Amino acid sequence: MRHNSSATTVVRPVVLSRVPSGLWWGLLGVAAFSFTVPFTKVAVAGLSPLFIGSGRAVVAAVLAVIALALARQRLPRGVQWARLAVVAAGVVIGFPLLTSFALTTTPAGHGAVVIALLPAATATAAVLRGRERPPVAFWLITGVGALAAIAFASMQSGGFGQLHSADLLLLGAVVAAAIGYAEGGMLARELGPWQTVSWALVLASPLMVFLTMLSMAQQPPSATAVQWGAFAYLGVVSMFLGFFAWYRGLAIGPMAQVSQIQLVQPVLSICWAGLLLGEALTLSTIVGGLAVILCAGAAVRVRLKPMDKPATAPHAVQHDTRSLQPAKD
């Protein structure tokens, strides 16, 4: 047999060496998303929330079209368009618009605590969408986390049971994103992770262009360089590039561990709000944030534990997206 015969080729395993890389990519994505709430707060000081919520999606859609064209991605087919509409409604339209309006009247740190409910909400949406049967502990922990978020928002609004309109918008944003992420996680098995987000941006672009033009007609955008810089970050990073790092980390894996890095996001957002915006870290913010984050982490762990199975082939890590939970922008 010849020296260079293909029969003698030794395929060396590379999965173990890629594991740390997946964690680092996931952390990079979460770090990128952690600036979303503080920078939205900066942008709404000079730009209308409608312009911010829709305009950032238009910027990201332009980048998505370029990426899809360069990669020569095939068009989605049939019912995939309807499923993409669900993703677009949640993560392209619902979350950006609702958070933009909410942050006009509430501090960024407050918003970050309420949005910390997102990992548990996404896990719940994935359970319902996938018709899973998690243990009772999952529902109990998720319920406690939701109550903790509502209690925190109520106390910050003047008393228990008194939710501010901004809190209702933030809770609506969490629900919208959770549904969009759960459907996107399943659709990513067919279209690919970043392709799913890109096609959702393209699908929503006609509506977002219309809303952007409407906002400009109602209130011509006028902002400082810092506020325009914050808006640019929201469109380029929060709505687009951040997903590349996040989804790459999930694809490399281990997915269960990488997905839980998302729990770091609200902590970073609260820190950025204090450092960049000068918001005071009150005791209620710290306690409320820790309660919601701990409950979200416990819910994600309970859901993932009975499902984790050893992969039988290198490609198994890349196609198992049951725990696909993108951090929000």
Short mmCIF file of C-alpha atoms in Angstrom, two decimals:
data_model
loop_
_atom_site.label_atom_id
_atom_site.label_comp_id
_atom_site.label_asym_id
_atom_site.label_seq_id
_atom_site.Cartn_x
_atom_site.Cartn_y
_atom_site.Cartn_z
CA MET A 1 0.00 0.00 0.00
CA ARG A 2 1.32 3.38 -0.96
CA HIS A 3 2.43 5.91 1.59
CA ASN A 4 -0.17 8.47 0.58
CA SER A 5 -3.07 6.05 0.21
CA SER A 6 -6.36 7.35 1.61
CA ALA A 7 -6.83 4.03 3.40
CA THR A 8 -4.07 4.95 5.81
CA THR A 9 -5.41 8.40 6.64
CA VAL A 10 -5.86 8.91 10.37
CA VAL A 11 -8.80 11.11 11.38
CA ARG A 12 -7.94 12.81 14.63
CA PRO A 13 -10.76 13.75 17.01
CA VAL A 14 -11.21 17.49 17.39
CA VAL A 15 -14.35 17.70 19.53
CA LEU A 16 -12.55 18.04 22.85
CA SER A 17 -10.36 20.87 21.62
CA ARG A 18 -13.43 22.76 20.41
CA VAL A 19 -15.32 22.71 23.69
CA PRO A 20 -13.52 25.65 25.33
CA SER A 21 -13.89 27.61 22.08
CA GLY A 22 -17.67 27.17 22.23
CA LEU A 23 -17.81 28.62 25.73
CA TRP A 24 -15.72 31.61 24.70
CA TRP A 25 -17.85 32.28 21.61
CA GLY A 26 -20.98 32.07 23.77
CA LEU A 27 -19.54 34.49 26.30
CA LEU A 28 -18.63 36.89 23.49
CA GLY A 29 -22.21 36.82 22.24
CA VAL A 30 -23.64 37.42 25.70
CA ALA A 31 -21.19 40.27 26.29
CA ALA A 32 -22.35 41.87 23.04
CA PHE A 33 -26.03 41.53 24.02
CA SER A 34 -25.43 42.87 27.54
CA PHE A 35 -25.01 46.41 26.16
CA THR A 36 -28.45 46.34 24.50
CA VAL A 37 -30.49 47.68 27.43
CA PRO A 38 -28.02 50.44 28.47
CA PHE A 39 -27.48 51.58 24.88
CA THR A 40 -31.22 51.60 24.23
CA LYS A 41 -31.55 53.88 27.26
CA VAL A 42 -28.87 56.16 25.78
CA ALA A 43 -30.53 56.23 22.35
CA VAL A 44 -34.07 57.03 23.60
CA ALA A 45 -32.74 60.21 25.17
CA GLY A 46 -32.50 61.75 21.69
CA LEU A 47 -34.39 59.49 19.29
CA SER A 48 -37.99 58.32 19.32
CA PRO A 49 -38.59 54.76 20.58
CA LEU A 50 -40.43 53.90 17.36
CA PHE A 51 -37.43 54.98 15.29
CA ILE A 52 -35.02 53.01 17.49
CA GLY A 53 -37.11 49.84 17.57
CA SER A 54 -37.78 49.78 13.83
CA GLY A 55 -34.66 51.49 12.50
CA ARG A 56 -32.26 49.08 14.18
CA ALA A 57 -34.09 46.21 12.46
CA VAL A 58 -33.73 47.95 9.08
CA VAL A 59 -29.98 48.32 9.61
CA ALA A 60 -29.68 44.65 10.57
CA ALA A 61 -31.85 43.58 7.61
CA VAL A 62 -29.47 45.27 5.16
CA LEU A 63 -26.57 43.34 6.68
CA ALA A 64 -28.65 40.14 6.61
CA VAL A 65 -29.37 40.51 2.89
CA ILE A 66 -25.66 40.96 2.18
CA ALA A 67 -24.71 37.91 4.30
CA LEU A 68 -27.38 35.69 2.74
CA ALA A 69 -26.37 36.75 -0.77
CA LEU A 70 -22.65 36.22 -0.18
CA ALA A 71 -23.29 32.79 1.36
CA ARG A 72 -25.75 31.92 -1.43
CA GLN A 73 -28.35 30.62 0.97
CA ARG A 74 -31.43 28.96 -0.51
CA LEU A 75 -34.86 30.45 0.08
CA PRO A 76 -37.00 28.98 2.86
CA ARG A 77 -39.86 26.81 1.67
CA GLY A 78 -43.56 26.48 2.39
CA VAL A 79 -44.48 26.52 6.06
CA GLN A 80 -40.97 27.71 6.97
CA TRP A 81 -42.08 31.22 6.00
CA ALA A 82 -44.94 31.08 8.52
CA ARG A 83 -42.55 29.88 11.21
CA LEU A 84 -40.12 32.67 10.29
CA ALA A 85 -43.01 35.10 10.76
CA VAL A 86 -43.31 33.89 14.37
CA VAL A 87 -39.58 34.43 14.90
CA ALA A 88 -39.73 37.88 13.30
CA ALA A 89 -42.76 38.90 15.37
CA GLY A 90 -40.94 37.98 18.57
CA VAL A 91 -37.29 38.97 18.17
CA VAL A 92 -37.33 41.49 15.31
CA ILE A 93 -40.54 43.40 15.98
CA GLY A 94 -41.84 42.68 19.49
CA PHE A 95 -38.76 42.76 21.70
CA PRO A 96 -36.99 45.81 20.17
CA LEU A 97 -40.12 47.97 20.03
CA LEU A 98 -41.44 47.06 23.47
CA THR A 99 -38.10 47.56 25.21
CA SER A 100 -37.51 50.86 23.40
CA PHE A 101 -40.83 52.28 24.60
CA ALA A 102 -40.35 50.85 28.11
CA LEU A 103 -36.90 52.36 28.58
CA THR A 104 -38.15 55.87 27.91
CA THR A 105 -39.59 55.90 31.45
CA THR A 106 -37.66 53.28 33.44
CA PRO A 107 -33.96 52.93 34.40
CA ALA A 108 -31.79 50.49 32.46
CA GLY A 109 -30.96 48.53 35.63
CA HIS A 110 -34.66 48.07 36.37
CA GLY A 111 -35.25 46.86 32.81
CA ALA A 112 -32.35 44.41 33.03
CA VAL A 113 -33.82 42.76 36.14
CA VAL A 114 -37.23 42.19 34.51
CA ILE A 115 -35.62 40.93 31.30
CA ALA A 116 -33.55 38.50 33.41
CA LEU A 117 -36.68 36.35 33.33
CA LEU A 118 -35.99 35.63 29.63
CA PRO A 119 -33.97 32.37 30.02
CA ALA A 120 -36.73 30.74 32.08
CA ALA A 121 -39.41 32.13 29.77
CA THR A 122 -37.57 30.77 26.74
CA ALA A 123 -37.25 27.36 28.38
CA THR A 124 -40.98 27.40 29.10
CA ALA A 125 -41.84 28.33 25.51
CA ALA A 126 -39.53 25.57 24.24
CA VAL A 127 -41.24 23.04 26.53
CA LEU A 128 -44.70 24.03 25.27
CA ARG A 129 -43.63 24.20 21.63
CA GLY A 130 -41.81 20.87 21.76
CA ARG A 131 -44.55 19.20 23.83
CA GLU A 132 -42.03 18.15 26.44
CA ARG A 133 -42.94 16.85 29.88
CA PRO A 134 -40.47 18.37 32.33
CA PRO A 135 -40.63 17.54 36.04
CA VAL A 136 -42.93 19.45 38.37
CA ALA A 137 -39.87 21.20 39.80
CA PHE A 138 -39.43 23.02 36.48
CA TRP A 139 -42.87 24.62 36.68
CA LEU A 140 -42.47 25.47 40.35
CA ILE A 141 -39.11 27.17 39.86
CA THR A 142 -40.31 29.01 36.75
CA GLY A 143 -43.36 30.24 38.65
CA VAL A 144 -41.22 31.47 41.54
CA GLY A 145 -38.96 33.32 39.08
CA ALA A 146 -41.94 35.01 37.44
CA LEU A 147 -43.33 36.04 40.82
CA ALA A 148 -39.92 37.39 41.83
CA ALA A 149 -39.74 39.54 38.69
CA ILE A 150 -43.30 40.82 39.17
CA ALA A 151 -42.72 41.51 42.87
CA PHE A 152 -39.56 43.47 42.09
CA ALA A 153 -41.32 45.52 39.40
CA SER A 154 -44.29 46.15 41.70
CA MET A 155 -42.17 47.40 44.60
CA GLN A 156 -40.20 49.65 42.26
CA SER A 157 -43.50 51.07 40.95
CA GLY A 158 -44.76 52.14 44.37
CA GLY A 159 -46.23 49.07 46.01
CA PHE A 160 -47.03 45.39 45.63
CA GLY A 161 -49.47 44.79 42.78
CA GLN A 162 -48.89 48.21 41.22
CA LEU A 163 -47.12 47.60 37.94
CA HIS A 164 -45.97 50.56 35.89
CA SER A 165 -46.84 50.60 32.20
CA ALA A 166 -43.14 50.19 31.42
CA ASP A 167 -43.09 46.95 33.41
CA LEU A 168 -45.98 45.59 31.37
CA LEU A 169 -44.06 46.46 28.20
CA LEU A 170 -40.95 44.71 29.52
CA LEU A 171 -42.91 41.59 30.47
CA GLY A 172 -44.50 41.65 27.01
CA ALA A 173 -41.02 41.90 25.49
CA VAL A 174 -39.92 38.84 27.48
CA VAL A 175 -42.91 36.82 26.26
CA ALA A 176 -42.38 37.93 22.65
CA ALA A 177 -38.68 37.09 22.68
CA ALA A 178 -39.25 33.74 24.40
CA ILE A 179 -41.73 32.63 21.74
CA GLY A 180 -39.48 33.87 18.95
CA TYR A 181 -36.41 32.16 20.39
CA ALA A 182 -38.20 28.86 20.97
CA GLU A 183 -39.54 28.74 17.41
CA GLY A 184 -36.22 29.98 16.04
CA GLY A 185 -34.35 27.26 17.91
CA MET A 186 -36.46 24.59 16.23
CA LEU A 187 -36.33 26.22 12.80
CA ALA A 188 -32.54 26.56 13.06
CA ARG A 189 -32.32 22.77 12.69
CA GLU A 190 -33.60 23.19 9.13
CA LEU A 191 -32.25 26.55 7.96
CA GLY A 192 -29.20 27.01 10.19
CA PRO A 193 -28.89 29.33 13.23
CA TRP A 194 -27.69 32.62 11.75
CA GLN A 195 -29.67 32.00 8.58
CA THR A 196 -32.88 31.80 10.62
CA VAL A 197 -32.25 35.19 12.22
CA SER A 198 -31.26 36.70 8.86
CA TRP A 199 -34.38 35.45 7.07
CA ALA A 200 -36.54 36.72 9.93
CA LEU A 201 -34.97 40.16 9.54
CA VAL A 202 -35.59 40.10 5.79
CA LEU A 203 -39.20 38.99 6.25
CA ALA A 204 -39.93 41.78 8.73
CA SER A 205 -38.07 44.47 6.74
CA PRO A 206 -41.07 45.87 4.76
CA LEU A 207 -42.99 46.58 7.98
CA MET A 208 -39.92 47.93 9.76
CA VAL A 209 -39.06 50.22 6.85
CA PHE A 210 -42.62 51.58 6.93
CA LEU A 211 -42.46 52.15 10.69
CA THR A 212 -39.07 53.83 10.36
CA MET A 213 -40.38 56.23 7.71
CA LEU A 214 -43.49 56.90 9.83
CA SER A 215 -41.37 57.73 12.86
CA MET A 216 -39.20 60.06 10.80
CA ALA A 217 -42.29 61.86 9.51
CA GLN A 218 -43.67 62.27 13.02
CA GLN A 219 -40.37 63.25 14.61
CA PRO A 220 -37.34 63.88 12.40
CA PRO A 221 -34.39 62.14 14.09
CA SER A 222 -32.00 64.50 15.79
CA ALA A 223 -29.44 63.20 18.25
CA THR A 224 -25.92 63.61 19.54
CA ALA A 225 -22.98 61.60 18.22
CA VAL A 226 -23.12 59.37 21.30
CA GLN A 227 -26.81 58.66 20.81
CA TRP A 228 -26.27 57.84 17.12
CA GLY A 229 -23.39 55.58 18.14
CA ALA A 230 -25.68 53.73 20.56
CA PHE A 231 -28.27 53.33 17.79
CA ALA A 232 -25.63 51.99 15.41
CA TYR A 233 -24.56 49.44 18.01
CA LEU A 234 -28.14 48.25 18.44
CA GLY A 235 -28.55 47.73 14.70
CA VAL A 236 -25.17 46.23 13.84
CA VAL A 237 -24.28 44.26 16.96
CA SER A 238 -27.40 43.63 19.07
CA MET A 239 -29.59 42.74 16.09
CA PHE A 240 -27.03 41.01 13.88
CA LEU A 241 -23.35 40.37 14.68
CA GLY A 242 -24.02 39.31 18.25
CA PHE A 243 -26.05 36.37 16.95
CA PHE A 244 -23.07 35.12 14.94
CA ALA A 245 -20.93 34.70 18.06
CA TRP A 246 -23.81 33.37 20.18
CA TYR A 247 -25.02 30.78 17.68
CA ARG A 248 -21.47 29.74 16.85
CA GLY A 249 -20.88 29.02 20.51
CA LEU A 250 -24.06 26.95 20.70
CA ALA A 251 -23.10 25.01 17.58
CA ILE A 252 -19.62 24.19 18.90
CA GLY A 253 -20.97 23.34 22.35
CA PRO A 254 -21.31 21.83 24.80
CA MET A 255 -24.71 23.41 24.16
CA ALA A 256 -26.18 22.88 27.63
CA GLN A 257 -23.29 24.72 29.27
CA VAL A 258 -23.05 27.42 26.62
CA SER A 259 -26.78 28.23 26.81
CA GLN A 260 -26.51 28.88 30.56
CA ILE A 261 -23.94 31.63 29.98
CA GLN A 262 -26.97 33.76 29.09
CA LEU A 263 -27.62 34.06 32.83
CA VAL A 264 -24.60 36.36 33.04
CA GLN A 265 -26.24 38.89 30.71
CA PRO A 266 -28.50 40.73 33.21
CA VAL A 267 -25.60 41.00 35.67
CA LEU A 268 -23.45 42.65 33.00
CA SER A 269 -26.33 44.90 31.89
CA ILE A 270 -26.85 46.16 35.44
CA CYS A 271 -23.11 46.80 35.78
CA TRP A 272 -23.01 48.72 32.48
CA ALA A 273 -26.01 50.78 33.60
CA GLY A 274 -24.08 51.80 36.68
CA LEU A 275 -20.77 52.45 34.94
CA LEU A 276 -22.00 54.08 31.72
CA LEU A 277 -25.21 55.76 32.83
CA GLY A 278 -24.37 56.47 36.46
CA GLU A 279 -27.43 54.59 37.75
CA ALA A 280 -27.23 53.73 41.44
CA LEU A 281 -27.25 50.04 42.33
CA THR A 282 -29.94 49.90 45.03
CA LEU A 283 -30.39 46.98 47.40
CA SER A 284 -33.74 46.11 45.82
CA THR A 285 -32.13 45.95 42.38
CA ILE A 286 -29.39 43.63 43.61
CA VAL A 287 -31.75 41.35 45.56
CA GLY A 288 -34.36 41.31 42.80
CA GLY A 289 -31.78 40.59 40.13
CA LEU A 290 -30.21 37.75 42.08
CA ALA A 291 -33.61 36.17 42.79
CA VAL A 292 -34.70 36.23 39.16
CA ILE A 293 -31.32 35.04 37.86
CA LEU A 294 -31.10 32.15 40.34
CA CYS A 295 -34.63 31.00 39.49
CA ALA A 296 -33.95 31.25 35.77
CA GLY A 297 -30.73 29.27 36.14
CA ALA A 298 -32.44 26.58 38.20
CA ALA A 299 -35.28 26.29 35.68
CA VAL A 300 -32.88 25.91 32.76
CA ARG A 301 -30.86 23.27 34.63
CA VAL A 302 -33.96 21.27 35.57
CA ARG A 303 -35.16 21.28 31.99
CA LEU A 304 -31.80 20.33 30.52
CA LYS A 305 -30.83 17.63 33.02
CA PRO A 306 -33.18 14.82 31.90
CA MET A 307 -32.48 15.56 28.24
CA ASP A 308 -28.71 15.59 28.23
CA LYS A 309 -27.43 12.47 26.50
CA PRO A 310 -23.89 11.65 25.37
CA ALA A 311 -23.37 12.42 21.71
CA THR A 312 -22.71 9.40 19.51
CA ALA A 313 -21.19 11.35 16.66
CA PRO A 314 -19.36 14.64 16.27
CA HIS A 315 -22.29 16.15 14.37
CA ALA A 316 -24.74 15.46 17.19
CA VAL A 317 -23.70 18.57 19.09
CA GLN A 318 -24.35 20.78 16.11
CA HIS A 319 -27.91 19.60 15.41
CA ASP A 320 -29.34 19.34 18.93
CA THR A 321 -30.93 22.74 19.47
CA ARG A 322 -33.37 21.96 22.24
CA SER A 323 -31.55 24.34 24.56
CA LEU A 324 -31.06 27.02 21.94
CA GLN A 325 -31.62 30.25 23.87
CA PRO A 326 -30.21 33.39 22.40
CA ALA A 327 -29.48 36.25 24.61
CA LYS A 328 -31.64 39.39 23.71
CA ASP A 329 -30.76 42.09 22.24
#
